[in-house]
Short mmCIF file of C-alpha atoms in Angstrom, two decimals:
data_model
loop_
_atom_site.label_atom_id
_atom_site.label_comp_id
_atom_site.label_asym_id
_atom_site.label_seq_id
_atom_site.Cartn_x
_atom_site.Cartn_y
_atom_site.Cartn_z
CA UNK U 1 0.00 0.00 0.00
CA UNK U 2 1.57 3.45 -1.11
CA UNK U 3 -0.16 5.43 1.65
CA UNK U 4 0.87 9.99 2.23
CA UNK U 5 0.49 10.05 6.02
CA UNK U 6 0.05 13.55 7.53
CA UNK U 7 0.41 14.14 11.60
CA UNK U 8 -0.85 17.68 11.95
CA UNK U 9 -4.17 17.33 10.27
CA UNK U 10 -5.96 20.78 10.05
CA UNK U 11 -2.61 22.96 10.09
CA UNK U 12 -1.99 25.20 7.93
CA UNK U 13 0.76 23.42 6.24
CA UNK U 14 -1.61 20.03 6.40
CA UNK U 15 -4.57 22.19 5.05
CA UNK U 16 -2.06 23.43 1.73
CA UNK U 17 -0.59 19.55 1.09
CA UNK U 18 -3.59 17.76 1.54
CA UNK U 19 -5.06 18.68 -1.82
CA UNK U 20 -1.66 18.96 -3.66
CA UNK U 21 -1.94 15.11 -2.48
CA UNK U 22 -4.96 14.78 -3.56
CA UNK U 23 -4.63 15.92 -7.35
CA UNK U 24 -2.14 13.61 -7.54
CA UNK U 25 -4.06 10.89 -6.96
CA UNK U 26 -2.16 9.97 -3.90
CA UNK U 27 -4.23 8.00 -1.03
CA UNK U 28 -3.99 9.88 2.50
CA UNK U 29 -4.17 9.46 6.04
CA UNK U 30 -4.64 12.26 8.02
CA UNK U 31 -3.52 11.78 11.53
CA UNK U 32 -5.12 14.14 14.59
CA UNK U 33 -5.91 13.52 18.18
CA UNK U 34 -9.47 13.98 17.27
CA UNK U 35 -10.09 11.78 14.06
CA UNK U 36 -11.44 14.45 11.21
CA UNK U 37 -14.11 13.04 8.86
CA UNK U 38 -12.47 14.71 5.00
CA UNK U 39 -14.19 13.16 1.79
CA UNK U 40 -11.48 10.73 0.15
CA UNK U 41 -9.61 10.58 2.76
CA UNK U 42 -8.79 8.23 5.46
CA UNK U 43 -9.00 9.76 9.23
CA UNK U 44 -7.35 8.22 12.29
CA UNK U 45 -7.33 9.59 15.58
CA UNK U 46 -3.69 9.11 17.39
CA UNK U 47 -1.70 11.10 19.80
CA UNK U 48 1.97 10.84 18.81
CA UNK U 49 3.08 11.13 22.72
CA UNK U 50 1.88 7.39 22.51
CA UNK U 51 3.82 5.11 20.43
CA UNK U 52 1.31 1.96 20.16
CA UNK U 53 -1.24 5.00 18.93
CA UNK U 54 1.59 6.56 16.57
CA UNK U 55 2.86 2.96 15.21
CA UNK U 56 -0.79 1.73 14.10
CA UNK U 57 -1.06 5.12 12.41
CA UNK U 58 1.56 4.80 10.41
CA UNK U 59 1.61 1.30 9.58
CA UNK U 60 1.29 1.19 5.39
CA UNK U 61 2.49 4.44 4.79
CA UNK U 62 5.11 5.11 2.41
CA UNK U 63 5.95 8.93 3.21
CA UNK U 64 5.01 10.08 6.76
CA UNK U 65 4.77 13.93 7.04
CA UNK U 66 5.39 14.83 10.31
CA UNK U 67 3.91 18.62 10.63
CA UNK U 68 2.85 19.01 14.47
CA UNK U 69 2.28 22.16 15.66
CA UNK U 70 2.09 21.81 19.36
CA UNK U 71 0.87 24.50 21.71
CA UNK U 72 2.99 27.79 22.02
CA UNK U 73 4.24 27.13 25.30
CA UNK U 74 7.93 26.25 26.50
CA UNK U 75 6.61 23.99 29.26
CA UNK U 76 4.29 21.47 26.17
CA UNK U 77 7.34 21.86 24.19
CA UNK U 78 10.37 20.86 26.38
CA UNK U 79 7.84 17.75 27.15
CA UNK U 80 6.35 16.47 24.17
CA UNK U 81 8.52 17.38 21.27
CA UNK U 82 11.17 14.77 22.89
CA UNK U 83 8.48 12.16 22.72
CA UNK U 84 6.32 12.84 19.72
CA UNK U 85 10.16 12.76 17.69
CA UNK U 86 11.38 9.26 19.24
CA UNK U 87 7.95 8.01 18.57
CA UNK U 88 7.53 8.57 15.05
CA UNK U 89 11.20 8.38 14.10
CA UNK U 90 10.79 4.22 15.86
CA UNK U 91 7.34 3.71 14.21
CA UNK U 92 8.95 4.88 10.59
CA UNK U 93 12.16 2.69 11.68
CA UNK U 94 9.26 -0.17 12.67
CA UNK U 95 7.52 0.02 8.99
CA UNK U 96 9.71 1.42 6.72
CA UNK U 97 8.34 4.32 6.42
CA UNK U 98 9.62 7.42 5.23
CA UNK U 99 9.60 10.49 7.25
CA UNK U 100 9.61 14.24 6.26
CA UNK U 101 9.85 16.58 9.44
CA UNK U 102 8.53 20.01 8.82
CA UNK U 103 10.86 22.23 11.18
CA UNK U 104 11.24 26.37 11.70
CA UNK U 105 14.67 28.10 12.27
CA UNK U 106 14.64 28.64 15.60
CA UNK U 107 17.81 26.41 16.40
CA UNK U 108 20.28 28.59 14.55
CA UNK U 109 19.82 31.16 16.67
CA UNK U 110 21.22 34.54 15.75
CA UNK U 111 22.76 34.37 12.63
CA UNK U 112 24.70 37.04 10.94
CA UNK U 113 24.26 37.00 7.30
CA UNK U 114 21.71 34.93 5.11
CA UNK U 115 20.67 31.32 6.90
CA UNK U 116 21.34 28.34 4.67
CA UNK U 117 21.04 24.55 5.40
CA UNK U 118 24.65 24.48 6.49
CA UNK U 119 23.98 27.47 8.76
CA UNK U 120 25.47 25.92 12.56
CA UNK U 121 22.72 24.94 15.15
CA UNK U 122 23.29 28.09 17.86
CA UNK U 123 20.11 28.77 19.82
CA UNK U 124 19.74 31.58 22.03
CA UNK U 125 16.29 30.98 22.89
CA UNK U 126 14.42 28.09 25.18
CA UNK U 127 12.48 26.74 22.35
CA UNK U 128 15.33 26.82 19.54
CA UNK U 129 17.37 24.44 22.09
CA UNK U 130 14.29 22.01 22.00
CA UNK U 131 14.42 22.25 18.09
CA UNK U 132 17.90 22.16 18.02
CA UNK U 133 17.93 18.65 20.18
CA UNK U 134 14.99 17.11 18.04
CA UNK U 135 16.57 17.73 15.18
CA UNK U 136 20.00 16.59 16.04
CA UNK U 137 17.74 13.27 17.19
CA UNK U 138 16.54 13.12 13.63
CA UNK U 139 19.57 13.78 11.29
CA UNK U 140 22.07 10.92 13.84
CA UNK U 141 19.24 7.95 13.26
CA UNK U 142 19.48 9.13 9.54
CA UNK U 143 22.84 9.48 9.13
CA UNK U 144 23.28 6.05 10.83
CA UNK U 145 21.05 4.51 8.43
CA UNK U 146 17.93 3.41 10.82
CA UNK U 147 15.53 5.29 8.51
CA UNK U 148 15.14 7.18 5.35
CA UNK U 149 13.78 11.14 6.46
CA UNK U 150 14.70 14.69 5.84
CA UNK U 151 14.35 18.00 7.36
CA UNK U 152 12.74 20.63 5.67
CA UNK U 153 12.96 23.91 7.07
CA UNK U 154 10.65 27.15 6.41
CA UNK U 155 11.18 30.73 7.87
CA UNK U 156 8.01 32.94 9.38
CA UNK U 157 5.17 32.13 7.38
CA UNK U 158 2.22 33.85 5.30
CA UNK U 159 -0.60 33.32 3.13
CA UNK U 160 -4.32 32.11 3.27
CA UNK U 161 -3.68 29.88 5.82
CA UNK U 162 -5.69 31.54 8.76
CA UNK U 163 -5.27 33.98 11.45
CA UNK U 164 -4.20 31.47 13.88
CA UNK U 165 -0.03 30.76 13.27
CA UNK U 166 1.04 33.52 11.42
CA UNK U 167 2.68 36.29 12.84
CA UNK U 168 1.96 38.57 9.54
CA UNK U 169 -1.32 37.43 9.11
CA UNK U 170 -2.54 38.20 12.11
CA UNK U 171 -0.90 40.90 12.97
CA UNK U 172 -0.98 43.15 9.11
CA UNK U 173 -3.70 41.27 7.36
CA UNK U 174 -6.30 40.55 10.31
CA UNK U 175 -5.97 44.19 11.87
CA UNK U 176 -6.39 45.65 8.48
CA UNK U 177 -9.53 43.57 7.87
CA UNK U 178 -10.90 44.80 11.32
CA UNK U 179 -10.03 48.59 10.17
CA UNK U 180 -7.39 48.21 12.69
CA UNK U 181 -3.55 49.99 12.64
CA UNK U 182 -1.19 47.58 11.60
CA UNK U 183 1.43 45.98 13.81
CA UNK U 184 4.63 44.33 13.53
CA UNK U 185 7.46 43.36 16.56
CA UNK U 186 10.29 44.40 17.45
CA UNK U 187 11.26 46.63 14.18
CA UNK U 188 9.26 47.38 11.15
CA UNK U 189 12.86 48.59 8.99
CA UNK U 190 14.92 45.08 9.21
CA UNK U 191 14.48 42.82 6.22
CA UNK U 192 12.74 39.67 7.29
CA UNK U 193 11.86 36.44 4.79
CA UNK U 194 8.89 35.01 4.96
CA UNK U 195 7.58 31.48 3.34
CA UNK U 196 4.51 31.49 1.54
CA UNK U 197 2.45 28.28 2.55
CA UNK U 198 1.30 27.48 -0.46
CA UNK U 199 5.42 26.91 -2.12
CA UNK U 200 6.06 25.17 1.03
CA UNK U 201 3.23 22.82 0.75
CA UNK U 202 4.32 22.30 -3.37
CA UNK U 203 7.61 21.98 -2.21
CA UNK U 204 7.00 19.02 0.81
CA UNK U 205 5.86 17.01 -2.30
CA UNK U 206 8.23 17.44 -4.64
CA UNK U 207 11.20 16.33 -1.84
CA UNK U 208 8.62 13.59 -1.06
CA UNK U 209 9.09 12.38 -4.72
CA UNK U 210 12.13 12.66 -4.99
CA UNK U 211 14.38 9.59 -3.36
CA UNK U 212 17.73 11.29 -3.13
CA UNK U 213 16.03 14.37 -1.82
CA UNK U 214 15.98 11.81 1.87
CA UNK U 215 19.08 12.10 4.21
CA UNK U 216 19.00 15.85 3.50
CA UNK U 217 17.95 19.20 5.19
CA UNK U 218 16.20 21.74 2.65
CA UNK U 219 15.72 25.38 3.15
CA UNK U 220 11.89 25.40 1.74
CA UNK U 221 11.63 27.93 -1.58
CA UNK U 222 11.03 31.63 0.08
CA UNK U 223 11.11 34.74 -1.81
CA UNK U 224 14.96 35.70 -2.42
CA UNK U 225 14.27 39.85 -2.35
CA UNK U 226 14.33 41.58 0.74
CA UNK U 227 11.46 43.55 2.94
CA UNK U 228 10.68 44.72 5.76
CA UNK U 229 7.95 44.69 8.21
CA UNK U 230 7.13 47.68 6.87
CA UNK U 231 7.00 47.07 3.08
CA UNK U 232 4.63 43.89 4.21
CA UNK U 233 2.33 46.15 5.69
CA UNK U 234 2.33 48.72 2.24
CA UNK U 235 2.29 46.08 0.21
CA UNK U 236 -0.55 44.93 1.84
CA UNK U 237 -2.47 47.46 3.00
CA UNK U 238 -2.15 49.01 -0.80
CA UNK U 239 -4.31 45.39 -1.72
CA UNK U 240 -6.60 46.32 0.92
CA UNK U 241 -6.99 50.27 -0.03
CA UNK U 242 -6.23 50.60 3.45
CA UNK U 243 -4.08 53.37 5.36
CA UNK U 244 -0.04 51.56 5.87
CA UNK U 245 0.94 52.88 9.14
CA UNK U 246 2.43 50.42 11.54
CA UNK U 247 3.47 50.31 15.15
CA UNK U 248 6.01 48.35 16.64
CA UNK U 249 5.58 46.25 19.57
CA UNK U 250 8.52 46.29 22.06
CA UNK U 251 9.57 43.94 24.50
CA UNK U 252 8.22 45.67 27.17
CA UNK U 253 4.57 45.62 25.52
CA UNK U 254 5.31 42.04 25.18
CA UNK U 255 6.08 41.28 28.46
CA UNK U 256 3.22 43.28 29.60
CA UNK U 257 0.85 41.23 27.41
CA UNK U 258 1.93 38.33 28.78
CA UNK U 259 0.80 38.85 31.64
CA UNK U 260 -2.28 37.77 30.33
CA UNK U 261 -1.52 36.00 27.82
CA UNK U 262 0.51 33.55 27.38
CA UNK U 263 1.33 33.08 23.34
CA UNK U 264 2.55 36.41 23.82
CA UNK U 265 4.74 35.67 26.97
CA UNK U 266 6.44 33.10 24.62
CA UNK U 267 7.03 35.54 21.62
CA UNK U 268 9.39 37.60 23.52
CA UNK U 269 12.19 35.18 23.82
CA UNK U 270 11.86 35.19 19.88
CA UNK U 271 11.60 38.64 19.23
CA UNK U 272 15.51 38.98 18.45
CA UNK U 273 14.14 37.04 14.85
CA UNK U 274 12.39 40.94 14.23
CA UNK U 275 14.98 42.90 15.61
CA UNK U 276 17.93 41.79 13.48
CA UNK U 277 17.87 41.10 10.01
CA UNK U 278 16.04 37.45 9.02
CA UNK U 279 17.36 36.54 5.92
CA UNK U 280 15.91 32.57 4.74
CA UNK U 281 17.65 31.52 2.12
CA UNK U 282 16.55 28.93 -0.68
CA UNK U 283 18.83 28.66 -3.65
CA UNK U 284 19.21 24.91 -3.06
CA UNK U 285 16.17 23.83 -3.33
CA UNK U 286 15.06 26.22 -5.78
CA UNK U 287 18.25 25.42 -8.01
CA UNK U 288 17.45 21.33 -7.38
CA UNK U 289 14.17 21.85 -8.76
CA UNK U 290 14.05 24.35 -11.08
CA UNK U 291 11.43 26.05 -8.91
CA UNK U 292 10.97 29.81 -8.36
CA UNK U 293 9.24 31.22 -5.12
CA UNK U 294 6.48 33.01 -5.41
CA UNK U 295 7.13 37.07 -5.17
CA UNK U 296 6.03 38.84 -2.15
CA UNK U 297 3.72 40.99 -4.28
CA UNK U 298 2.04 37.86 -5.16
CA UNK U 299 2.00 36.17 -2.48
CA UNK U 300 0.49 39.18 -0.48
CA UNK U 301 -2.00 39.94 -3.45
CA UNK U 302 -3.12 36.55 -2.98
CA UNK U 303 -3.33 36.34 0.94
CA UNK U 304 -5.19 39.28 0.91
CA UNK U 305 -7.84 38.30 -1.41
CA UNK U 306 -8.37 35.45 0.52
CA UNK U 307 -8.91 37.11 3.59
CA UNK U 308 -11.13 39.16 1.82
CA UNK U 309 -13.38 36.06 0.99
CA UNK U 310 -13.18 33.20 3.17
CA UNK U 311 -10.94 34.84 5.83
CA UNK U 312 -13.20 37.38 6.73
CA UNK U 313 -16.22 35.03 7.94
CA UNK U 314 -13.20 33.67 10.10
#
C-alpha cells in the first residue's frame, strides 16, 4: 500500500498539502488527536506522545509527514517534542516508512548573514534548544542509516492559511480587515523572509518524490528579495486600499501582554528574529528543482484576497 500520512491534520501546512496530495491521486491518512471526517480521505485519531497509537497510524504508509504544531508554550514543548520525535522516528524505523519533518529556524539562533542549510545549530532561545535537540535526534538515526527522512525547514510564514499561526497574518492582514492599525514586533525597517504556505506545501511534495532528496535538510523555496515589516504592511495594505501605518511592539509591551496572555509571553524570547535582520535563504532547493518562489507581491496579493473572501467570515 503506497499510503501519504500527515500528523498535523488541520494545520496550515496540512490544510495546503492535503489537496496537492490529492490531485495527484495519492491515497492519505490524516492523523489528529481527534479523528477528522475529509471526503477521500482516510482519518485516524492518534496522539503521537503514545507510540502503540503513533505505530498503528503509520503502519502502510510510504511517506510520513510529520507537521505538528504543538501548543505555544515552552513547558508542552520541552515535554512532548522529545516524545512525539522518538515516537515517530521508531514507528517509521518499525515500517519502513519514510519520514519528512517540517521544522522552523529557531535552532540557529542569531545568525549574521543569510541562513542556509549548512547554517550551525546556535540557539539563544528556550524553544530553539528544543528544536535544536529534536533535530540533532533526527539527522544521527538518519545518518546512521535506521531510517530514510529529511528536514525541511521554512522561515516565518504567510498566506491564506488563517489567522491562527502567522505572525503577519494576524498581525498586518487581520488588523487591516478589522479597520485596525497595523502591527509588527520588534522593528518594522529590518528585512525579514517570509515562506509562503502554499510553495512550502508544493515543495514538501516534490522532496517527497524525490528519493535522493531523503538524508537531507532543505531550506523550503522563500522569496529571495528583501522587505521589511514595513513594506509587508504597504504592500498589503495598498491590496486592501487601506491606510499603511504600523506600530512596533517592544519587548516591554510584550512582556506586559503576557501577563495575560501567554502566546505572547512566549514571543518575547523570539523577538531577536524581528529585531535583526532574518534573511531565509533557498537557492538549493530552488536550483534542485528548477522552482521559483512566489514574489512577495504575489503572495500578499493573494493572501489578501483570501482574507477578503473566506478569511473574513473567520
Amino acid at each position: 500500500m503506497n499510503i501519504h500520512t500527515i500528523f498535523g491534520a488541520g494545520g496550515a501546512v496540512a490544510d495546503q498539502l492535503l489537496p496537492i496530495l490529492l490531485k495527484n491521486n495519492e491515497k492519505v491518512r490524516v492523523v489528529s488527536r481527534t479523528a477528522k471526517s475529509i471526503a477521500g480521505v482516510e482519518a485516524v485519531a492518534a496522539d503521537a506522545t503514545n507510540y502503540e497509537q503513533t505505530l498503528q497510524a503509520i503502519k502502510g504508509s510510504s511517506i510520513v509527514y510529520l507537521l505538528i504544531g504543538l501548543p505555544y508554550d515552552i513547558r508542552i514543548w520541552r515535554v512532548q517534542w522529545p516524545v512525539i520525535m522518538t515516537n515517530v522516528i521508531n514507528a517509521c524505523k518499525e515500517t519502513g516508512a519514510k519520514l519528512i519533518f517540517f521544522d522552523n529556524v529557531y535552532m540557529y539562533g542569531k545568525v549574521d548573514g543569510w541562513m542556509t542549510e549548512e547554517t550551525p545549530f546556535n540557539p539563544c532561545s528556550k524553544k530553539g534548544a528544543v528544536r535544536a535537540a529534536i533535530a540533532k535526534q533526527l539527522l544521527q538515526e538518519t545518518k546512521a542509516g535506521n531510517l530514510q527522512a529529511l528536514i525541511a525547514r521554512c522561515a516565518d510564514f504567510y498566506g491564506p492559511i488563517g489567522f491562527k499561526t502567522s505572525v503577519p497574518n494576524l498581525l498586518v492582514i487581520q488588523n487591516l480587515l478589522k479597520g485596525k492599525k497595523a502591527q509588527w514586533l520588534a522593528n518594522a525597517d529590518q528585512p525579514h523572509s517570509i515562506t509562503y504556505v502554499p510553495d512550502a506545501a508544493k515543495a514538501l511534495y516534490l522532496l517527497a518524490n524525490r528519493p535522493d532528496a531523503f538524508g537531507q535538510t532543505w531550506h523550503l523555496p522563500t522569496a529571495p528579495e528583501l522587505i521589511t515589516g514595513r513594506q509587508f504592511v504597504k504592500q498589503a495594505a495598498a491590496a486592501m486600499q487601506k491606510p499603511d501605518g504600523v506600530s512596533t511592539i517592544p519587548n516591554w509591551m510584550l512582556s506586559l501582554a503576557g501577563l495575560f496572555n501567554r502566546p505572547m509571553k512566549e514571543l518575547k524570547e523570539m523577538n531577536y528574529q524581528n529585531e535583526y535582520p532574518y534573511l531565509f535563504g533557498s537557492d538549493k532547493f530552488n536550483k534542485t528543482f528548477e522552482f521559483t518562489p512566489t514574489s512577495y507581491a504575489e503572495g500578499i496579493k493573494e493572501t489578501v484576497q483570501w482574507a477578503l473572501g473566506e478569511g473574513s467570515k473567520k
